[in-house]
CSV table of C-alpha atoms in Angstrom, one decimal:
chain,number,residue,atom,x,y,z
A,1,MET,CA,-17.9,14.8,1.4
A,2,GLU,CA,-20.2,14.4,-1.5
A,3,ARG,CA,-21.6,10.8,-1.9
A,4,GLY,CA,-21.5,8.9,-5.0
A,5,ILE,CA,-18.2,10.2,-6.2
A,6,VAL,CA,-16.6,6.7,-6.1
A,7,THR,CA,-18.2,3.6,-7.5
A,8,ALA,CA,-17.7,0.1,-6.3
A,9,ARG,CA,-15.8,-0.7,-9.4
A,10,GLN,CA,-13.5,2.3,-8.9
A,11,PHE,CA,-13.0,1.3,-5.3
A,12,ALA,CA,-11.8,-2.0,-6.3
A,13,MET,CA,-9.2,-0.5,-8.7
A,14,LEU,CA,-8.1,1.9,-5.9
A,15,VAL,CA,-7.6,-1.2,-3.6
A,16,VAL,CA,-5.4,-2.9,-6.4
A,17,LEU,CA,-3.2,0.2,-6.9
A,18,PHE,CA,-2.9,0.7,-3.1
A,19,VAL,CA,-2.0,-3.0,-2.3
A,20,ILE,CA,0.6,-2.9,-5.2
A,21,GLY,CA,1.9,0.4,-4.0
A,22,ASP,CA,5.5,0.3,-2.9
A,23,THR,CA,5.3,-3.6,-2.1
A,24,ILE,CA,6.1,-4.5,-5.7
A,25,LEU,CA,9.4,-2.6,-5.5
A,26,TYR,CA,10.6,-3.4,-2.0
A,27,LEU,CA,8.8,-6.3,-0.5
A,28,PRO,CA,9.9,-9.3,-2.7
A,29,ALA,CA,13.6,-9.0,-1.3
A,30,LYS,CA,12.2,-9.0,2.3
A,31,ILE,CA,9.9,-11.9,1.9
A,32,VAL,CA,12.8,-13.9,0.1
A,33,GLN,CA,15.1,-13.0,3.1
A,34,GLU,CA,12.6,-14.7,5.4
A,35,SER,CA,11.4,-17.7,3.3
A,36,GLN,CA,14.3,-18.1,0.7
A,37,GLN,CA,13.1,-20.3,-2.2
A,38,ASN,CA,9.8,-20.9,-0.5
A,39,ALA,CA,8.8,-17.3,-0.7
A,40,TRP,CA,6.2,-17.9,-3.4
A,41,LEU,CA,4.4,-20.0,-0.7
A,42,SER,CA,4.5,-17.0,1.5
A,43,GLY,CA,2.8,-15.1,-1.3
A,44,LEU,CA,-0.1,-17.5,-1.5
A,45,LEU,CA,-0.4,-17.4,2.3
A,46,GLY,CA,-0.6,-13.6,2.1
A,47,ILE,CA,-3.4,-13.8,-0.5
A,48,ALA,CA,-5.5,-15.9,1.8
A,49,ALA,CA,-4.8,-13.8,4.7
A,50,GLY,CA,-5.4,-10.5,2.8
A,51,LEU,CA,-8.9,-11.8,1.8
A,52,VAL,CA,-9.7,-12.5,5.3
A,53,ILE,CA,-8.7,-9.0,6.4
A,54,VAL,CA,-10.6,-7.1,3.9
A,55,SER,CA,-13.7,-9.2,4.6
A,56,VAL,CA,-13.5,-7.8,8.2
A,57,TYR,CA,-13.5,-4.3,6.6
A,58,GLY,CA,-16.6,-5.2,4.6
A,59,VAL,CA,-18.4,-6.4,7.5
A,60,LEU,CA,-17.5,-3.3,9.5
A,61,ALA,CA,-18.8,-1.1,6.6
A,62,GLY,CA,-22.2,-2.9,7.0
A,63,ARG,CA,-22.2,-2.8,10.9
A,64,TYR,CA,-21.7,0.9,11.0
A,65,PRO,CA,-23.6,2.2,8.0
A,66,ARG,CA,-23.2,5.9,7.0
A,67,GLN,CA,-20.4,6.4,9.3
A,68,HIS,CA,-16.8,7.7,8.7
A,69,LEU,CA,-14.0,5.4,10.0
A,70,LEU,CA,-13.2,8.0,12.8
A,71,ASP,CA,-16.9,7.9,13.7
A,72,MET,CA,-16.9,4.1,13.8
A,73,TYR,CA,-14.1,4.5,16.6
A,74,GLY,CA,-16.5,6.6,18.7
A,75,SER,CA,-19.5,4.3,18.2
A,76,ALA,CA,-17.4,1.2,19.1
A,77,PHE,CA,-15.3,2.4,22.0
A,78,GLY,CA,-17.0,5.6,23.3
A,79,LYS,CA,-16.3,9.3,22.7
A,80,LEU,CA,-13.0,9.8,24.6
A,81,ALA,CA,-11.4,6.5,23.4
A,82,GLY,CA,-12.7,7.2,19.8
A,83,GLN,CA,-11.1,10.6,19.8
A,84,ALA,CA,-7.8,9.1,21.1
A,85,LEU,CA,-7.8,6.3,18.4
A,86,GLY,CA,-8.8,8.8,15.7
A,87,TRP,CA,-5.7,10.9,16.4
A,88,ALA,CA,-3.7,7.7,16.5
A,89,ALA,CA,-5.0,6.8,13.2
A,90,VAL,CA,-4.1,10.2,11.7
A,91,LEU,CA,-0.7,9.8,13.0
A,92,PHE,CA,-0.5,6.5,11.2
A,93,PHE,CA,-1.6,8.0,8.0
A,94,THR,CA,1.0,10.7,8.3
A,95,LEU,CA,3.7,8.2,9.0
A,96,ASP,CA,2.8,6.0,6.2
A,97,SER,CA,2.8,9.1,3.8
A,98,GLY,CA,6.3,10.0,4.9
A,99,ILE,CA,7.6,6.5,4.4
A,100,VAL,CA,6.0,6.1,0.9
A,101,LEU,CA,7.4,9.6,-0.1
A,102,TRP,CA,10.9,8.7,1.1
A,103,GLN,CA,10.7,5.5,-1.1
A,104,VAL,CA,10.2,7.6,-4.2
A,105,GLY,CA,13.3,9.6,-3.5
A,106,ASP,CA,15.4,6.9,-2.5
A,107,PHE,CA,14.7,5.0,-5.6
A,108,MET,CA,15.4,8.0,-7.8
A,109,VAL,CA,18.7,8.9,-6.3
A,110,THR,CA,19.8,5.2,-6.2
A,111,HIS,CA,19.1,4.2,-9.7
A,112,ILE,CA,17.9,7.2,-11.7
A,113,MET,CA,19.6,10.5,-10.9
A,114,PRO,CA,22.2,9.7,-8.3
A,115,GLU,CA,23.8,13.2,-8.3
A,116,THR,CA,20.5,15.0,-7.7
A,117,PRO,CA,19.6,15.8,-4.0
A,118,ILE,CA,16.9,13.7,-2.7
A,119,GLN,CA,15.0,16.7,-1.2
A,120,SER,CA,14.1,17.8,-4.9
A,121,PHE,CA,12.4,14.6,-5.6
A,122,LEU,CA,10.3,14.6,-2.6
A,123,ILE,CA,9.4,18.1,-3.0
A,124,LEU,CA,8.4,17.7,-6.7
A,125,PHE,CA,6.4,14.4,-6.1
A,126,MET,CA,4.7,15.9,-3.1
A,127,ALA,CA,3.7,19.0,-5.1
A,128,VAL,CA,2.0,16.8,-7.5
A,129,VAL,CA,0.0,15.0,-4.8
A,130,VAL,CA,-1.1,18.4,-3.3
A,131,TRP,CA,-2.1,19.6,-6.7
A,132,GLY,CA,-4.2,16.3,-7.0
A,133,TYR,CA,-5.7,16.9,-3.7
A,134,ARG,CA,-6.9,20.4,-4.5
A,135,LEU,CA,-8.4,19.1,-7.8
A,136,GLY,CA,-10.5,16.9,-5.7
A,137,LEU,CA,-11.1,13.1,-5.0
A,138,GLY,CA,-13.2,12.6,-8.1
A,139,THR,CA,-10.3,13.7,-10.4
A,140,ILE,CA,-7.9,11.4,-8.8
A,141,VAL,CA,-10.4,8.5,-8.9
A,142,ARG,CA,-11.0,8.9,-12.6
A,143,SER,CA,-7.2,9.1,-13.2
A,144,ALA,CA,-6.7,6.0,-11.3
A,145,GLU,CA,-9.0,4.2,-13.7
A,146,ILE,CA,-6.5,5.0,-16.3
A,147,PHE,CA,-3.6,4.1,-14.2
A,148,PHE,CA,-5.2,0.7,-13.3
A,149,TYR,CA,-5.1,-0.4,-17.0
A,150,LEU,CA,-1.6,0.9,-17.6
A,151,VAL,CA,-0.3,-0.7,-14.5
A,152,ILE,CA,-1.8,-4.2,-15.5
A,153,PHE,CA,-0.5,-3.9,-19.1
A,154,LEU,CA,3.0,-3.0,-18.1
A,155,PHE,CA,3.1,-5.8,-15.5
A,156,VAL,CA,1.9,-8.4,-18.0
A,157,VAL,CA,4.6,-7.1,-20.4
A,158,LEU,CA,7.2,-7.4,-17.8
A,159,ILE,CA,6.4,-10.9,-16.9
A,160,VAL,CA,6.0,-12.0,-20.6
A,161,LEU,CA,9.4,-10.7,-21.5
A,162,LEU,CA,11.1,-12.4,-18.7
A,163,ILE,CA,9.8,-15.9,-19.6
A,164,PRO,CA,13.0,-16.8,-21.4
A,165,GLU,CA,15.0,-16.2,-18.3
A,166,VAL,CA,12.9,-18.5,-16.1
A,167,GLU,CA,14.5,-21.6,-14.5
A,168,PRO,CA,12.1,-23.7,-12.4
A,169,LYS,CA,14.8,-25.6,-10.5
A,170,ARG,CA,15.5,-22.3,-8.6
A,171,LEU,CA,12.3,-23.1,-6.5
A,172,LEU,CA,13.8,-26.2,-5.2
A,173,PRO,CA,14.0,-27.7,-2.4
A,174,VAL,CA,10.5,-27.1,-1.1
A,175,PHE,CA,10.0,-26.8,2.7
A,176,ASN,CA,13.7,-27.5,3.3
A,177,LYS,CA,13.6,-25.7,6.6
A,178,GLY,CA,10.0,-26.3,7.4
A,179,ALA,CA,7.0,-24.2,7.6
A,180,ASN,CA,8.3,-21.5,9.9
A,181,PRO,CA,10.2,-19.4,7.3
A,182,VAL,CA,7.0,-19.6,5.1
A,183,LEU,CA,4.9,-18.3,7.9
A,184,ARG,CA,7.4,-15.4,8.9
A,185,GLY,CA,7.2,-14.4,5.1
A,186,GLY,CA,3.3,-14.5,5.2
A,187,VAL,CA,3.2,-12.3,8.4
A,188,LEU,CA,5.4,-9.7,6.8
A,189,LEU,CA,3.1,-9.6,3.9
A,190,VAL,CA,-0.1,-9.5,6.1
A,191,GLY,CA,1.5,-6.5,7.9
A,192,TYR,CA,1.4,-4.8,4.5
A,193,TYR,CA,-2.0,-5.8,3.5
A,194,CYS,CA,-3.4,-4.4,6.8
A,195,GLU,CA,-2.7,-0.9,5.5
A,196,ALA,CA,-5.7,-1.4,3.3
A,197,PHE,CA,-7.9,-0.2,6.2
A,198,ILE,CA,-6.9,3.4,5.1
A,199,LEU,CA,-9.2,3.1,2.3
A,200,MET,CA,-12.2,3.0,4.7
A,201,MET,CA,-11.5,6.8,4.9
A,202,LEU,CA,-13.2,6.8,1.4
A,203,LEU,CA,-16.4,5.2,2.6
A,204,PRO,CA,-18.5,8.4,2.7
A,205,ALA,CA,-17.7,8.9,-0.8
A,206,VAL,CA,-18.9,5.6,-2.1
A,207,GLY,CA,-22.4,5.6,-3.5
A,208,SER,CA,-23.5,2.4,-1.9
A,209,ARG,CA,-21.9,0.3,0.9
A,210,ARG,CA,-23.5,-2.9,0.0
A,211,PRO,CA,-20.8,-4.0,-2.6
A,212,ILE,CA,-17.9,-2.6,-0.5
A,213,GLY,CA,-16.9,-6.0,0.9
A,214,GLY,CA,-16.9,-7.5,-2.7
A,215,ALA,CA,-14.8,-4.6,-4.0
A,216,TYR,CA,-12.5,-5.0,-1.1
A,217,ARG,CA,-11.9,-8.8,-1.9
A,218,ILE,CA,-11.6,-8.3,-5.7
A,219,GLY,CA,-9.0,-5.5,-5.2
A,220,MET,CA,-7.0,-7.4,-2.6
A,221,LEU,CA,-7.2,-10.7,-4.6
A,222,THR,CA,-5.8,-8.8,-7.6
A,223,GLY,CA,-3.2,-6.7,-6.0
A,224,SER,CA,-2.0,-9.6,-3.7
A,225,SER,CA,-1.8,-11.9,-6.7
A,226,VAL,CA,0.4,-9.4,-8.8
A,227,LEU,CA,2.7,-9.3,-5.7
A,228,ALA,CA,2.7,-13.1,-5.5
A,229,VAL,CA,3.5,-13.5,-9.2
A,230,THR,CA,6.3,-10.7,-8.8
A,231,ILE,CA,7.8,-12.8,-5.9
A,232,LEU,CA,7.5,-16.1,-8.0
A,233,THR,CA,9.1,-14.5,-11.0
A,234,CYS,CA,12.1,-12.9,-9.0
A,235,LEU,CA,12.9,-16.4,-7.7
A,236,LEU,CA,12.4,-18.1,-11.2
A,237,VAL,CA,14.7,-15.4,-12.9
A,238,LEU,CA,17.1,-14.2,-10.2
A,239,GLY,CA,17.1,-17.1,-7.7
A,240,ALA,CA,16.7,-16.7,-3.9
A,241,PRO,CA,20.3,-15.7,-3.1
A,242,VAL,CA,20.3,-12.7,-5.6
A,243,THR,CA,16.7,-11.7,-4.8
A,244,GLY,CA,17.5,-11.5,-1.1
A,245,LEU,CA,20.4,-9.1,-1.6
A,246,GLN,CA,18.7,-6.5,-4.0
A,247,LEU,CA,16.8,-3.5,-2.5
A,248,PHE,CA,14.7,-2.7,-5.6
A,249,THR,CA,14.2,-6.2,-6.6
A,250,SER,CA,11.5,-5.4,-9.5
A,251,PHE,CA,13.9,-3.0,-11.0
A,252,VAL,CA,16.7,-5.4,-11.2
A,253,LEU,CA,14.3,-7.9,-12.5
A,254,ALA,CA,13.5,-5.6,-15.5
A,255,LYS,CA,17.1,-5.2,-16.2
A,256,LYS,CA,17.1,-8.9,-17.2
A,257,ILE,CA,15.0,-8.3,-20.2
A,258,SER,CA,16.8,-9.0,-23.4
A,259,ILE,CA,15.0,-10.0,-26.4
A,260,ALA,CA,17.3,-10.6,-29.6
A,261,ASP,CA,19.8,-8.2,-28.5
A,262,PHE,CA,17.3,-5.5,-29.5
A,263,LEU,CA,14.9,-5.0,-26.8
A,264,GLU,CA,16.9,-4.1,-23.8
A,265,ARG,CA,17.4,-1.4,-21.0
A,266,ILE,CA,13.7,-0.8,-20.7
A,267,GLU,CA,13.8,-0.9,-17.0
A,268,VAL,CA,13.3,2.9,-16.8
A,269,PHE,CA,10.3,2.6,-18.8
A,270,MET,CA,9.0,-0.2,-16.6
A,271,ALA,CA,9.6,2.1,-13.5
A,272,SER,CA,6.6,4.0,-14.6
A,273,LEU,CA,4.5,1.2,-13.2
A,274,TRP,CA,5.8,1.8,-9.7
A,275,PHE,CA,5.5,5.5,-10.0
A,276,LEU,CA,1.8,5.2,-10.8
A,277,THR,CA,1.2,2.9,-7.9
A,278,LEU,CA,3.3,4.9,-5.5
A,279,PHE,CA,1.4,8.1,-6.4
A,280,VAL,CA,-2.1,6.5,-5.8
A,281,LYS,CA,-0.8,5.1,-2.4
A,282,LEU,CA,0.7,8.3,-1.3
A,283,PHE,CA,-2.2,10.3,-2.4
A,284,LEU,CA,-4.7,8.1,-0.4
A,285,CYS,CA,-2.5,8.1,2.7
A,286,PHE,CA,-2.1,11.9,2.5
A,287,TYR,CA,-5.9,12.3,1.7
A,288,ALA,CA,-6.6,10.2,4.9
A,289,ALA,CA,-4.5,12.2,7.1
A,290,VAL,CA,-5.7,15.6,6.0
A,291,LEU,CA,-9.4,14.6,6.1
A,292,GLY,CA,-9.1,13.0,9.4
A,293,THR,CA,-7.5,16.0,10.9
A,294,THR,CA,-10.1,18.2,9.5
A,295,ARG,CA,-12.9,16.1,11.0
A,296,LEU,CA,-11.2,15.8,14.4
A,297,LEU,CA,-10.6,19.6,14.6
A,298,LYS,CA,-14.2,20.2,12.9
A,299,LEU,CA,-12.8,22.5,10.3
A,300,LYS,CA,-15.2,23.5,7.3
A,301,ASP,CA,-12.4,23.5,4.6
A,302,ASP,CA,-10.0,20.7,4.4
A,303,ARG,CA,-7.9,22.4,1.8
A,304,VAL,CA,-6.4,24.9,4.3
A,305,LEU,CA,-4.4,21.9,5.8
A,306,SER,CA,-3.1,20.5,2.5
A,307,LEU,CA,0.0,22.7,2.4
A,308,PRO,CA,0.9,22.4,6.0
A,309,PHE,CA,0.5,18.7,5.7
A,310,ALA,CA,2.7,18.5,2.7
A,311,PHE,CA,5.4,20.2,4.4
A,312,LEU,CA,5.0,17.8,7.5
A,313,THR,CA,5.1,14.9,5.2
A,314,VAL,CA,8.4,16.0,3.5
A,315,VAL,CA,9.9,16.6,6.9
A,316,SER,CA,8.7,13.5,8.4
A,317,SER,CA,10.1,11.4,5.6
A,318,PHE,CA,13.7,12.2,6.9
A,319,VAL,CA,12.7,11.8,10.4
A,320,ILE,CA,11.1,8.5,10.0
A,321,VAL,CA,13.6,7.1,7.6
A,322,PRO,CA,17.1,8.4,8.2
A,323,THR,CA,18.9,5.8,6.2
A,324,SER,CA,18.3,2.9,3.9
A,325,ILE,CA,19.7,0.5,6.5
A,326,TYR,CA,17.3,1.7,9.1
A,327,PHE,CA,14.4,1.4,6.5
A,328,ASN,CA,15.3,-2.2,5.9
A,329,GLN,CA,15.3,-3.1,9.6
A,330,PHE,CA,12.2,-1.2,10.3
A,331,ILE,CA,10.2,-2.6,7.6
A,332,GLN,CA,11.3,-6.0,8.3
A,333,HIS,CA,11.0,-6.2,12.1
A,334,THR,CA,8.7,-3.4,13.2
A,335,TRP,CA,6.1,-2.0,10.6
A,336,TRP,CA,4.3,-5.1,10.1
A,337,ALA,CA,3.2,-5.2,13.8
A,338,PHE,CA,2.3,-1.3,13.9
A,339,SER,CA,0.2,-1.8,10.7
A,340,ALA,CA,-1.6,-4.9,11.9
A,341,THR,CA,-2.6,-3.2,15.2
A,342,PHE,CA,-4.5,-0.5,13.2
A,343,GLY,CA,-5.5,-2.8,10.3
A,344,LEU,CA,-6.5,-5.9,12.0
A,345,LEU,CA,-6.6,-5.9,15.9
A,346,ILE,CA,-8.6,-2.7,16.2
A,347,PRO,CA,-11.2,-3.6,13.5
A,348,VAL,CA,-11.8,-7.1,14.9
A,349,ALA,CA,-12.1,-5.2,18.5
A,350,MET,CA,-14.7,-3.0,16.8
A,351,LEU,CA,-16.7,-6.1,15.4
A,352,GLY,CA,-16.4,-7.6,18.8
A,353,SER,CA,-18.0,-4.4,20.4
A,354,ALA,CA,-20.7,-4.3,17.8
A,355,TRP,CA,-21.6,-7.9,18.6
A,356,VAL,CA,-21.6,-7.4,22.3
A,357,ARG,CA,-24.0,-4.4,21.9
A,358,SER,CA,-26.3,-6.5,19.7
A,359,LEU,CA,-26.7,-9.0,22.5
A,360,SER,CA,-27.5,-6.5,25.1
A,361,PRO,CA,-31.3,-5.7,25.8
A,362,VAL,CA,-32.7,-2.7,23.9
A,363,LYS,CA,-34.1,-0.1,26.3
A,364,LYS,CA,-37.4,1.1,25.6
């Protein structure tokens, strides 16, 4: 991979778009189901936890300079364990790709074109991702810069237009059931934020690793703040009971926009915000899966795997998520632990391994 394709500023933008990803569409309802009207506190807790998590990634990048994420596994745990963890990580990337792709199709057949088979949306969206992959990482990164400003603009427009619908009393009472619901909502958020370790697969393309920690923190702070504001807006506009019952909360939120009986029904236009962030997240997960497999198999050209992995992603999206009900249960009760294992426990263990080796005497 050519070094210097990605700058620290571009890397921070990618972190923002990745963190927002599918969370802005699905996750507010899940957090509200756990924390009710105190879900905004879970959002703040998630911001703090997210900053700690990405700080670990920044330290890892400094501890293992000039190494790929899969190479870091071997350096930290040995060749055999590193190989096993590498394949496990590739499996995680593939699963995440399938889940994100399924979300695109589920949203389209639920709200936009219900009579169209979901397979057509999955294939078309995946074709765009493969096309972007074949154009190269640099092309997608430069496109993501444009997407970033457009996403932030659309998000600000969404929040501003909803101000007339705000009811502050919907946030009361605070801590009516203690701190446990807030903590459960925060843990669910942390599970999603742990997926940001996937962006460590881009480290060889970054010109310098010194600002990586700062770029990670800026990106996580911005992305998690967007989600926290979204959760707060859902509570202020829809209320906890209604928010908890919705699957695509942000889309329902956009339906509430009504300015002077003239500016209405712009939720499909606002949906472009979610399509842009979903595309970036899906591309990065797909990119990590293909690149990781190429390195583990020691292939010279990673593009030969792009089409096979595209078919695998489309098929796996149906296998992993058979129904919407299964998806809701899986996300709320299982995925956060699966994600935290790869995105928090293993990185902390890698730091511990590096620390232990630094204490051992150097052999001459």
